[in-house]
Structures are given as structure tokens and as C-alpha cells.
PDB file of C-alpha atoms and ligand atoms in Angstrom:
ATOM      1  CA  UNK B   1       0.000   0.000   0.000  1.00 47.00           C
ATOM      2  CA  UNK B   2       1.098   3.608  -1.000  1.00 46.00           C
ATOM      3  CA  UNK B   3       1.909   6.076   2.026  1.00 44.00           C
ATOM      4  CA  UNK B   4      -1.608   7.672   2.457  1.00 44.00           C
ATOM      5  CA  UNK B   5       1.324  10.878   1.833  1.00 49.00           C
ATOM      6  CA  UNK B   6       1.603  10.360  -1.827  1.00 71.00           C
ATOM      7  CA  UNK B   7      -1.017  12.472  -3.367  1.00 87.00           C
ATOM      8  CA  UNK B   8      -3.048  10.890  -6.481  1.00 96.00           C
ATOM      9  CA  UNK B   9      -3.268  13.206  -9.208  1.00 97.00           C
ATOM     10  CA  UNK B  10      -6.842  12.371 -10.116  1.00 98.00           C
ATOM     11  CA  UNK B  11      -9.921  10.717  -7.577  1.00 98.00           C
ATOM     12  CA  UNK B  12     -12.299   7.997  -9.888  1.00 98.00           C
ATOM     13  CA  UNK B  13     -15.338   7.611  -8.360  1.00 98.00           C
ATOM     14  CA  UNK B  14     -17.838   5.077  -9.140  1.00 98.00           C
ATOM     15  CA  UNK B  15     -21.057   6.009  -8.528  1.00 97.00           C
ATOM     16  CA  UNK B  16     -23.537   3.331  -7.743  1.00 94.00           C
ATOM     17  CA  UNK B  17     -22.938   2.637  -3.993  1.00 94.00           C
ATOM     18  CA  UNK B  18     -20.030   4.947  -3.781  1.00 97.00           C
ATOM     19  CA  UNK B  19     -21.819   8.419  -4.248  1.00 98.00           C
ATOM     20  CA  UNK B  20     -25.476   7.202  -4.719  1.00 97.00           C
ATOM     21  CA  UNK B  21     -26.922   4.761  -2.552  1.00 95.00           C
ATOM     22  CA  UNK B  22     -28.970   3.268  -5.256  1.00 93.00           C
ATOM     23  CA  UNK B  23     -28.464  -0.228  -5.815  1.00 86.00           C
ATOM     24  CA  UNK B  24     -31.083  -1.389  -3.654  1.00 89.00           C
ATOM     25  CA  UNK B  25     -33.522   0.796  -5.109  1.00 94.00           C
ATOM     26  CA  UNK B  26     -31.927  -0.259  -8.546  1.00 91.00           C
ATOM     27  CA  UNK B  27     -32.297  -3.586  -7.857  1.00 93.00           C
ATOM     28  CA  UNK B  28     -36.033  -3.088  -6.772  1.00 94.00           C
ATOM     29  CA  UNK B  29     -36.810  -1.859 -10.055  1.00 94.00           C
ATOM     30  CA  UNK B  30     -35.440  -4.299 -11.573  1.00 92.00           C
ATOM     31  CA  UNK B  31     -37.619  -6.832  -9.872  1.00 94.00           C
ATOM     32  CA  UNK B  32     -40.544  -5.137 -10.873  1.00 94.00           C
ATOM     33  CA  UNK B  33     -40.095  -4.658 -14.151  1.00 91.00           C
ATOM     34  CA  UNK B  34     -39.210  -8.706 -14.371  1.00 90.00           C
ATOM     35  CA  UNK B  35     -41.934  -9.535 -12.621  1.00 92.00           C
ATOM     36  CA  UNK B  36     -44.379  -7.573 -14.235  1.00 90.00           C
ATOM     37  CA  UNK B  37     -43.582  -9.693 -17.108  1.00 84.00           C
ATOM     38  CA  UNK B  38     -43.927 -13.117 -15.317  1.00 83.00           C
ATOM     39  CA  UNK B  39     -40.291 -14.037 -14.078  1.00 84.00           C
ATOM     40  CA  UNK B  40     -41.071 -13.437 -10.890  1.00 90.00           C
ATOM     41  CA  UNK B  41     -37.355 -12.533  -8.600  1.00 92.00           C
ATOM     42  CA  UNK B  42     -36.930 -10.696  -5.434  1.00 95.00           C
ATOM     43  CA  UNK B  43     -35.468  -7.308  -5.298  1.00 95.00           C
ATOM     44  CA  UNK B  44     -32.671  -9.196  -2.514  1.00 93.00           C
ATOM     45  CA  UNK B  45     -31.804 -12.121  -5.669  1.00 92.00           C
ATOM     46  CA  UNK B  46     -31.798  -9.286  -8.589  1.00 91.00           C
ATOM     47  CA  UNK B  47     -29.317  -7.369  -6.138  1.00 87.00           C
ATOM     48  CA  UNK B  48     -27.080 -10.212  -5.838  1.00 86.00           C
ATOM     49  CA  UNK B  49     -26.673 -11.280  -9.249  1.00 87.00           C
ATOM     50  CA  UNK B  50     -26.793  -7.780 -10.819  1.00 86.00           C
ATOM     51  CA  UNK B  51     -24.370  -5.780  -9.206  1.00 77.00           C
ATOM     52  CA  UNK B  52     -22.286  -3.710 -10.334  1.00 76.00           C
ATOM     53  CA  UNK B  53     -23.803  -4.761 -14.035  1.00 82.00           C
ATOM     54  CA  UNK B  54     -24.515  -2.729 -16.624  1.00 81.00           C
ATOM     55  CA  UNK B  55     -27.876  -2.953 -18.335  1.00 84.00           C
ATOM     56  CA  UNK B  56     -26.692  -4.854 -21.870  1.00 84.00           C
ATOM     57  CA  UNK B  57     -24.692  -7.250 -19.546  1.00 86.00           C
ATOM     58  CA  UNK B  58     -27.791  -8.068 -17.730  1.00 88.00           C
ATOM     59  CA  UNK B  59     -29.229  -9.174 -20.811  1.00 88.00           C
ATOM     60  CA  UNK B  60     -27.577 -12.752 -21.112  1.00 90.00           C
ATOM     61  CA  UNK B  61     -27.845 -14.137 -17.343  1.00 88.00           C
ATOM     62  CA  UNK B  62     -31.874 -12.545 -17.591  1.00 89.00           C
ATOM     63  CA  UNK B  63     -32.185 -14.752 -21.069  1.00 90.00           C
ATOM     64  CA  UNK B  64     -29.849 -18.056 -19.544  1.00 90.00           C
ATOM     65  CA  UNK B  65     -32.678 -17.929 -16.376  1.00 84.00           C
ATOM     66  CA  UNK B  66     -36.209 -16.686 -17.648  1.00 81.00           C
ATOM     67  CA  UNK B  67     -35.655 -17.194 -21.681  1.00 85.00           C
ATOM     68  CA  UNK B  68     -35.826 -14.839 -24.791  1.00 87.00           C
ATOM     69  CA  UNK B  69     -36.370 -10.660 -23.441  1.00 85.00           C
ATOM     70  CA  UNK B  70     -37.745  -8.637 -26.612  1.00 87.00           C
ATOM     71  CA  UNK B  71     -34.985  -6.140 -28.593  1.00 88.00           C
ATOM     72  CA  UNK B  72     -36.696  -2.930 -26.236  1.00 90.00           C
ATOM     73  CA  UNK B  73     -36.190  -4.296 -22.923  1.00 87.00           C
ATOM     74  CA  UNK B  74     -32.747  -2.645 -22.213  1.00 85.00           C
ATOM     75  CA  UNK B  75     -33.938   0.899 -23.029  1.00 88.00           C
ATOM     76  CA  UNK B  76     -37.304   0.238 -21.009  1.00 90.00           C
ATOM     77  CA  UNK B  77     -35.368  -0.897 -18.668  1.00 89.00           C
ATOM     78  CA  UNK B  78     -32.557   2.178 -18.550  1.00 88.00           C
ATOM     79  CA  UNK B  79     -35.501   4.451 -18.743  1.00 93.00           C
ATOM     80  CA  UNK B  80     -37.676   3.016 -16.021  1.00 94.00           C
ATOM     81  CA  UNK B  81     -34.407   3.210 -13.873  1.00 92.00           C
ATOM     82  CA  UNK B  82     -33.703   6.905 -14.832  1.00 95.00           C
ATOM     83  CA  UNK B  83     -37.096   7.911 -13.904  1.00 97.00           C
ATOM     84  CA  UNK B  84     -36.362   6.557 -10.570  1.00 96.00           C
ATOM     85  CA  UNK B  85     -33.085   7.544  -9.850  1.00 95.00           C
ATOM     86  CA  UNK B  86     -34.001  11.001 -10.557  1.00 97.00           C
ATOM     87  CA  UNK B  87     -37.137  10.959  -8.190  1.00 97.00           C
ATOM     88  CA  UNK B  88     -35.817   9.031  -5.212  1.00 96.00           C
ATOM     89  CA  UNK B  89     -32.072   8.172  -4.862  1.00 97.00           C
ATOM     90  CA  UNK B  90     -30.195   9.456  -1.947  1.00 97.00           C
ATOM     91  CA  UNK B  91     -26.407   9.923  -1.158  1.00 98.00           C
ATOM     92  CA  UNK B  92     -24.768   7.499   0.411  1.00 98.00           C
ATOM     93  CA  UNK B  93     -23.943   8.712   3.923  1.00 97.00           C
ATOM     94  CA  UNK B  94     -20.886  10.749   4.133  1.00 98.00           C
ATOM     95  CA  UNK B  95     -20.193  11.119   0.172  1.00 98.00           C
ATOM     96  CA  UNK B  96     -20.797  14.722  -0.464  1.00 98.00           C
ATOM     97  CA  UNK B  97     -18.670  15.626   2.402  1.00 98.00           C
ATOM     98  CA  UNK B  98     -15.864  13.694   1.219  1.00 98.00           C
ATOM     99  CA  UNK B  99     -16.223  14.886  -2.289  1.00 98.00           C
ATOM    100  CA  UNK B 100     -16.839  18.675  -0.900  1.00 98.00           C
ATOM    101  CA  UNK B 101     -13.490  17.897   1.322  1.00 98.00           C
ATOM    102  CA  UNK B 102     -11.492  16.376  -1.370  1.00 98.00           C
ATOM    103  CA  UNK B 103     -12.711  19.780  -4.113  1.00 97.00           C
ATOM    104  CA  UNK B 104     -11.239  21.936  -1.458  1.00 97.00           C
ATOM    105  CA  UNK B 105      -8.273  20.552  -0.944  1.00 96.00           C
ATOM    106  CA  UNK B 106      -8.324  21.070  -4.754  1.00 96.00           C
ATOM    107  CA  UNK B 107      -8.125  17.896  -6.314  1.00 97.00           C
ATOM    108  CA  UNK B 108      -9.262  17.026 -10.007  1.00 98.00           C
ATOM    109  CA  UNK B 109     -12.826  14.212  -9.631  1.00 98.00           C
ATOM    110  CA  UNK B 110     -14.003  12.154 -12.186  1.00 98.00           C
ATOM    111  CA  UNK B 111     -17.467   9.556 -12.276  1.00 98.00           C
ATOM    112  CA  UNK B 112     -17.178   6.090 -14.340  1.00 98.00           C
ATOM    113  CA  UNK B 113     -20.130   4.197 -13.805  1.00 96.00           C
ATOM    114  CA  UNK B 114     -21.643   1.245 -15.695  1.00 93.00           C
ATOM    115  CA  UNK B 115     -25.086   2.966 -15.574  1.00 91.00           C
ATOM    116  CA  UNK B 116     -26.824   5.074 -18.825  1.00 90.00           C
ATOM    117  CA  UNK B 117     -25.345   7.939 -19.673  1.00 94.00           C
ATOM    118  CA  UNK B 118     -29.226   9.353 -18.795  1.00 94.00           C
ATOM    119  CA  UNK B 119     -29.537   7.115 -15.757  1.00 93.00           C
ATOM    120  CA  UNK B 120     -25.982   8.361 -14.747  1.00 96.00           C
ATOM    121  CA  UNK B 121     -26.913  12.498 -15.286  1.00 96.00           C
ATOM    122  CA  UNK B 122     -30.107  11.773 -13.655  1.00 96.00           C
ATOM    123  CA  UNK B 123     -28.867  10.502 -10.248  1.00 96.00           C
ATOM    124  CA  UNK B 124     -25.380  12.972 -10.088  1.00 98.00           C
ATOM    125  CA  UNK B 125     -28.270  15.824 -10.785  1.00 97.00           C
ATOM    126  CA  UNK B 126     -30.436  14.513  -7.825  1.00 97.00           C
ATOM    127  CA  UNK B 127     -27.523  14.278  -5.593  1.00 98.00           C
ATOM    128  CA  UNK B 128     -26.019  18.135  -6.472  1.00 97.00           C
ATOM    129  CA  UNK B 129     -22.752  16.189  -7.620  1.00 98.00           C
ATOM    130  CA  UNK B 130     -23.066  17.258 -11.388  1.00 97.00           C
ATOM    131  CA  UNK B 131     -20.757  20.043 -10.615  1.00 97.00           C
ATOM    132  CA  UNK B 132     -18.008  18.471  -8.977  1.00 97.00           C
ATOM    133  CA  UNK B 133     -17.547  16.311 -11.837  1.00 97.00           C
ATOM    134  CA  UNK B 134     -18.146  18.567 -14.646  1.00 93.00           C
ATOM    135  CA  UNK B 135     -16.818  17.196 -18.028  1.00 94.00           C
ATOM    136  CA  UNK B 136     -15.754  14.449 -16.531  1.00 98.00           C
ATOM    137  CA  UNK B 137     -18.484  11.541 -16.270  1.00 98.00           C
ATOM    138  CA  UNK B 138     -18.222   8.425 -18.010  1.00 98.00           C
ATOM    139  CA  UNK B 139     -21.067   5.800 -18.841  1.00 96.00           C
ATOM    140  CA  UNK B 140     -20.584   2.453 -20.324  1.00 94.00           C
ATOM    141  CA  UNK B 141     -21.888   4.142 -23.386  1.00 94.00           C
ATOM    142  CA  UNK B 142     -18.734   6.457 -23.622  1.00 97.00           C
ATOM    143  CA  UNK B 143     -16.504   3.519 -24.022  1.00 97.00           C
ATOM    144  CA  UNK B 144     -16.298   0.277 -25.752  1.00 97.00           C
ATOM    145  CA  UNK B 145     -16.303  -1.789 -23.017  1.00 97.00           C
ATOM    146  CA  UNK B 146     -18.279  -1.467 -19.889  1.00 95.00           C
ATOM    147  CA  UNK B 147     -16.654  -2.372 -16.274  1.00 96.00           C
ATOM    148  CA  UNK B 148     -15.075  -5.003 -15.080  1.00 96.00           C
ATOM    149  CA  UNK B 149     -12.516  -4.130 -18.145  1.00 98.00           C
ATOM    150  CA  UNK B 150     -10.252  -0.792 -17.532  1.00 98.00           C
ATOM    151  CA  UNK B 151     -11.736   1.641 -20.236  1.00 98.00           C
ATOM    152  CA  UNK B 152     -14.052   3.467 -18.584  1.00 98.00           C
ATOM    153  CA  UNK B 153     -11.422   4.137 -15.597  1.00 98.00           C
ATOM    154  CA  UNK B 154      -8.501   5.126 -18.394  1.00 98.00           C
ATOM    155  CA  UNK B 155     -11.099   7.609 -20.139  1.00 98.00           C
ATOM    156  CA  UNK B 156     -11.755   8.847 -16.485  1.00 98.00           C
ATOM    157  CA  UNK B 157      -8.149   9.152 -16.059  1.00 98.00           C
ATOM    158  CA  UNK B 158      -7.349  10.973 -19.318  1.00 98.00           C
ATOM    159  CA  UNK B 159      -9.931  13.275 -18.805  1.00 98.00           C
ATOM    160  CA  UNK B 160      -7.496  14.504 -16.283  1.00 98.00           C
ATOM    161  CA  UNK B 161      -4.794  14.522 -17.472  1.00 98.00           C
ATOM    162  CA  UNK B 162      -3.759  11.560 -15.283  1.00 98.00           C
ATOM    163  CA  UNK B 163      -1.813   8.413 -15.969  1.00 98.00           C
ATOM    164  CA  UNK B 164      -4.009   5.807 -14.323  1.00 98.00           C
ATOM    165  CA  UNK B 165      -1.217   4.504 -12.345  1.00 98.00           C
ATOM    166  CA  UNK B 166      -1.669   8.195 -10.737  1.00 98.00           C
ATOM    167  CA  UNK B 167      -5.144   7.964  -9.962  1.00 98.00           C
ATOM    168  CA  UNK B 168      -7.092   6.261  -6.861  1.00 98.00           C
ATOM    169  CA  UNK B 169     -10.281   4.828  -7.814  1.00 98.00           C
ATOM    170  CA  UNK B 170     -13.498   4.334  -5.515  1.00 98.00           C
ATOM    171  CA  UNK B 171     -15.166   1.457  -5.737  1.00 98.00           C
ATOM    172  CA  UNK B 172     -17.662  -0.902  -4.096  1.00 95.00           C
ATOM    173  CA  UNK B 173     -18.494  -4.014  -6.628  1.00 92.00           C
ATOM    174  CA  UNK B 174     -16.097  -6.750  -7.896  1.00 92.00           C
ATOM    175  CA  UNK B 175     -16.481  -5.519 -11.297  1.00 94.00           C
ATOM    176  CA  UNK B 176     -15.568  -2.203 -10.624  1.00 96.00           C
ATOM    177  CA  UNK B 177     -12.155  -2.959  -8.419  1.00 98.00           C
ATOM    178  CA  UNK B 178     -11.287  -5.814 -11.369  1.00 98.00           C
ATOM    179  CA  UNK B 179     -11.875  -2.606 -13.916  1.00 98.00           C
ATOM    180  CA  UNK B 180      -9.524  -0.087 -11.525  1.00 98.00           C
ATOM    181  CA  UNK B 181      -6.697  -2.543 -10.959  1.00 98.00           C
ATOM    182  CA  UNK B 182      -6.984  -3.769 -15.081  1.00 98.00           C
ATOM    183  CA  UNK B 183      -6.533   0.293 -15.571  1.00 98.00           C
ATOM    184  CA  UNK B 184      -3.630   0.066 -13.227  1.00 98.00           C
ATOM    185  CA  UNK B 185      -4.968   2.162 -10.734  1.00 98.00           C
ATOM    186  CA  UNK B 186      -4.599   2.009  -6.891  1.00 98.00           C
ATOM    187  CA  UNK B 187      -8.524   0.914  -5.239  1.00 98.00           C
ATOM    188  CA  UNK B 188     -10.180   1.987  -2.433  1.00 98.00           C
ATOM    189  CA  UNK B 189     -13.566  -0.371  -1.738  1.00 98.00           C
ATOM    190  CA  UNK B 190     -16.313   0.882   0.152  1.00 98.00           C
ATOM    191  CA  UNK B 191     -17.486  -2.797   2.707  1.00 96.00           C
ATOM    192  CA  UNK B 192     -21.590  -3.122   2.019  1.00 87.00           C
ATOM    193  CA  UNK B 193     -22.237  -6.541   2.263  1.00 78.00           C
ATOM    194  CA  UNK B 194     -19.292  -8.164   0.852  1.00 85.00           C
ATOM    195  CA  UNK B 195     -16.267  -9.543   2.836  1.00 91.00           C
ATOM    196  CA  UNK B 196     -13.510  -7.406   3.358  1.00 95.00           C
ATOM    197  CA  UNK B 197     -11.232 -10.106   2.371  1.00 95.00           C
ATOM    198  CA  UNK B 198     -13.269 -10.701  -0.889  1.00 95.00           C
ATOM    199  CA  UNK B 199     -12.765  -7.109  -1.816  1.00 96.00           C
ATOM    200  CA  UNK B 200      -9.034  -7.963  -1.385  1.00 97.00           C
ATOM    201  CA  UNK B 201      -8.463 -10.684  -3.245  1.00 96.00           C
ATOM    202  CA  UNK B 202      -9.229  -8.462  -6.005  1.00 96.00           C
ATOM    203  CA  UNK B 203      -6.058  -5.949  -5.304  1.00 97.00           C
ATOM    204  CA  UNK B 204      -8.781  -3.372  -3.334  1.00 98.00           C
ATOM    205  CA  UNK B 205      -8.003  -1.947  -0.002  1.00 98.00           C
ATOM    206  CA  UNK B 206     -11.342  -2.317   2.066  1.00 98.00           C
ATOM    207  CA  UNK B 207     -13.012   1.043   3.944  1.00 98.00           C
ATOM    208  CA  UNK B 208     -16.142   1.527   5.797  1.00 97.00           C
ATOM    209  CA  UNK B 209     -17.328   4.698   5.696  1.00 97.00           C
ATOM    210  CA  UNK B 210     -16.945   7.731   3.129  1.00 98.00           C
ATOM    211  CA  UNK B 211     -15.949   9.787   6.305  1.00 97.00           C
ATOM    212  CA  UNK B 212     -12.658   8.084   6.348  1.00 97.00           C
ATOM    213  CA  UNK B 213     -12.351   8.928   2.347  1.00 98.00           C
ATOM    214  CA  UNK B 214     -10.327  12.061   2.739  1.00 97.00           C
ATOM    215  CA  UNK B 215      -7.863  11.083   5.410  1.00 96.00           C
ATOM    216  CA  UNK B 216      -7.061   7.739   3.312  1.00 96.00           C
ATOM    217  CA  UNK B 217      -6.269  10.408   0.415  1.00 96.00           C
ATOM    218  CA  UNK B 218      -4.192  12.419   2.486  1.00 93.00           C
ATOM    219  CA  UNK B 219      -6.751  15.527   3.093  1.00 91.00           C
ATOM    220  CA  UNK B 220      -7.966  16.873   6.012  1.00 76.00           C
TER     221      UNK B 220
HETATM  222 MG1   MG H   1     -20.807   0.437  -7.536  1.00 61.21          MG
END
């Protein structure tokens, strides 16, 4: 582990369960939506094997365990989750502090998150976070790949001016700590529910509360 000293040039935040607390209300709409069309899955299961997903990647687990989903179903889908991220998503506790701290103390942000570029816009907007990340938000739709491969954390990277090796990326899901470490950048994991030690085995150094965010970064 780096000296918490060494200052990164660039913070890359992820954004579902990092900034927004919104996977369990993702997760609920999910379960809705499936089983309003008769695959009926609780809003606990659809949490557990989607996260961290993006919508398209959904698409093949949905069609391995209920069968065929019509052509529309991932832009219904990304819709139906805008709509609701915009309405009701919350921060998670202690995240607009730490991003507030870490602007202060002048330091260049960035977002990469495997949500819609809409979906995305709509929940930074509902959290007043648009700002701190201005010109610098990345959906899987602004790259070729989405997470758990590195291109949405090198585009995050480049957009300031960063080598990824530079930059510290925040994290919560496996596929987002296997996409910072591919990118070659140093991980911070927020614990939820997984093990600590799972989130290390994937080259992540485990935290438990955003509050600590700045002093692991060397602010404050
Ligand atoms: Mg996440």
C-alpha cells in the first residue's frame, strides 16, 4: 500500500454505492419490471446477481434464467431506472462531504459508472454532484467496453490529465475494483455486504465509511 502521503493526481469515483446509494432501489426496479412480465425474482436475488452490471450485460444471465427478453427491454429498462433515480435516490452517507473535502483541498474528480449515460446524469443531478464532476463523467456508453474491463477508468483518467497509475479509484463491486486494478490504478472499496477479504483478493483496499475517504487520500 502507497503512504496515504503520496497524493493521487486524479480521484475515480464510481457512482452506484459509492456516491449514490442506489443499488437497492436499482435492484427493486429491476424486480418489478421482471416480474411484471412473469419471471417473478426478489429485489434481494436481482441485487445479488446484478451488481455492479450494466444494463446490456444483464441481458444474457436474464435470457440463460427466464428465456428470450424482446430487442426494447434494455432501453425500457434504462428508462424506467432513470425515472427513478431522478425521483428518489439518496447519497450514500458521508459522500458529499468527502467529495466537498477532497474539491477543497483542490483535487481534479471524475465519475465512471456502468449505468446510462441518462440514468448516470439523472442521479449525479439529484444528488447536487453534477458540478463536482463537470466534463468528466463516463457511462458504459462512452466507451467500448463497460466495467469489469479498464476503459471506462482510463477515459476517467485521461480526462485529467492523469496516468491511471496516478489515480485512486473508488469502488464498491467486484467488477468495478477488477476494472480499476486492469486500468492500473490504486482501489479503495467501500465494505456493504461483501467480505472485506473478498474485496481484497481483487487488489482493493477495504473502507467503511466515506468519512474516512479524505484522510485515506491524504486531506484533512
Ligand atoms: Mg458500484
Amino acid at each position: 500500500m502507497r503512504a496515504a502521503a503520496s497524493r493521487p493526481a486524479a480521484i475515480l469515483f464510481d457512482c452506484d454505492g459509492v456516491l449514490a446509494d442506489s443499488e437497492a432501489l436499482a435492484a427493486m426496479v429491476v424486480a418489478e419490471e421482471l416480474t411484471e412480465r412473469g419471471w417473478p425474482v426478489s429485489p434481494e436475488e436481482c441485487q445479488h446477481i446484478f451488481l455492479g452490471r450494466a444494463v446490456p450485460d444483464m441481458m444474457p444471465i436474464i435470457e440463460q434464467r427466464f428465456g428470450p427478453v424482446p430487442d426494447d427491454w434494455p432501453a425500457r429498462m434504462s428508462r424506467r431506472l432513470t425515472e427513478r433515480m431522478a425521483r428518489d435516490v439518496v447519497p450514500v452517507p458521508g459522500a458529499k462531504a468527502a467529495v466537498a473535502a477532497l474539491r477543497a483541498a483542490g483535487m481534479t474528480l471524475a465519475c465512471a459508472s456502468n449505468s446510462s449515460r441518462a440514468e448516470l446524469s439523472a442521479k449525479l443531478g439529484r444528488l447536487d454532484l453534477a458540478a463536482a464532476f463537470e466534463g468528466r463523467v463516463f457511462s458504459f456508453e462512452d466507451v467500448d467496453r463497460p466495467k469489469p474491463y479498464p476503459d471506462i477508468y482510463r477515459a476517467a483518467a485521461l480526462s485529467c490529465g492523469a496516468a491511471p497509475e496516478d489515480c485512486v479509484v473508488v469502488e464498491d463491486s467486484l467488477p468495478g475494483i477488477r476494472a480499476g486494478r486492469a486500468a492500473g490504478c490504486r482501489v479503495l472499496a467501500l465494505v456493504w455486504d461483501m467480505p472485506e477479504a473478498m474485496l481484497r483478493a481483487q487488489g482493493a483496499e477495504p473502507f467503511r465509511h466515506m468519512d474516512e475517504l479524505p484522510g485515506l487520500l491524504g486531506v484533512g
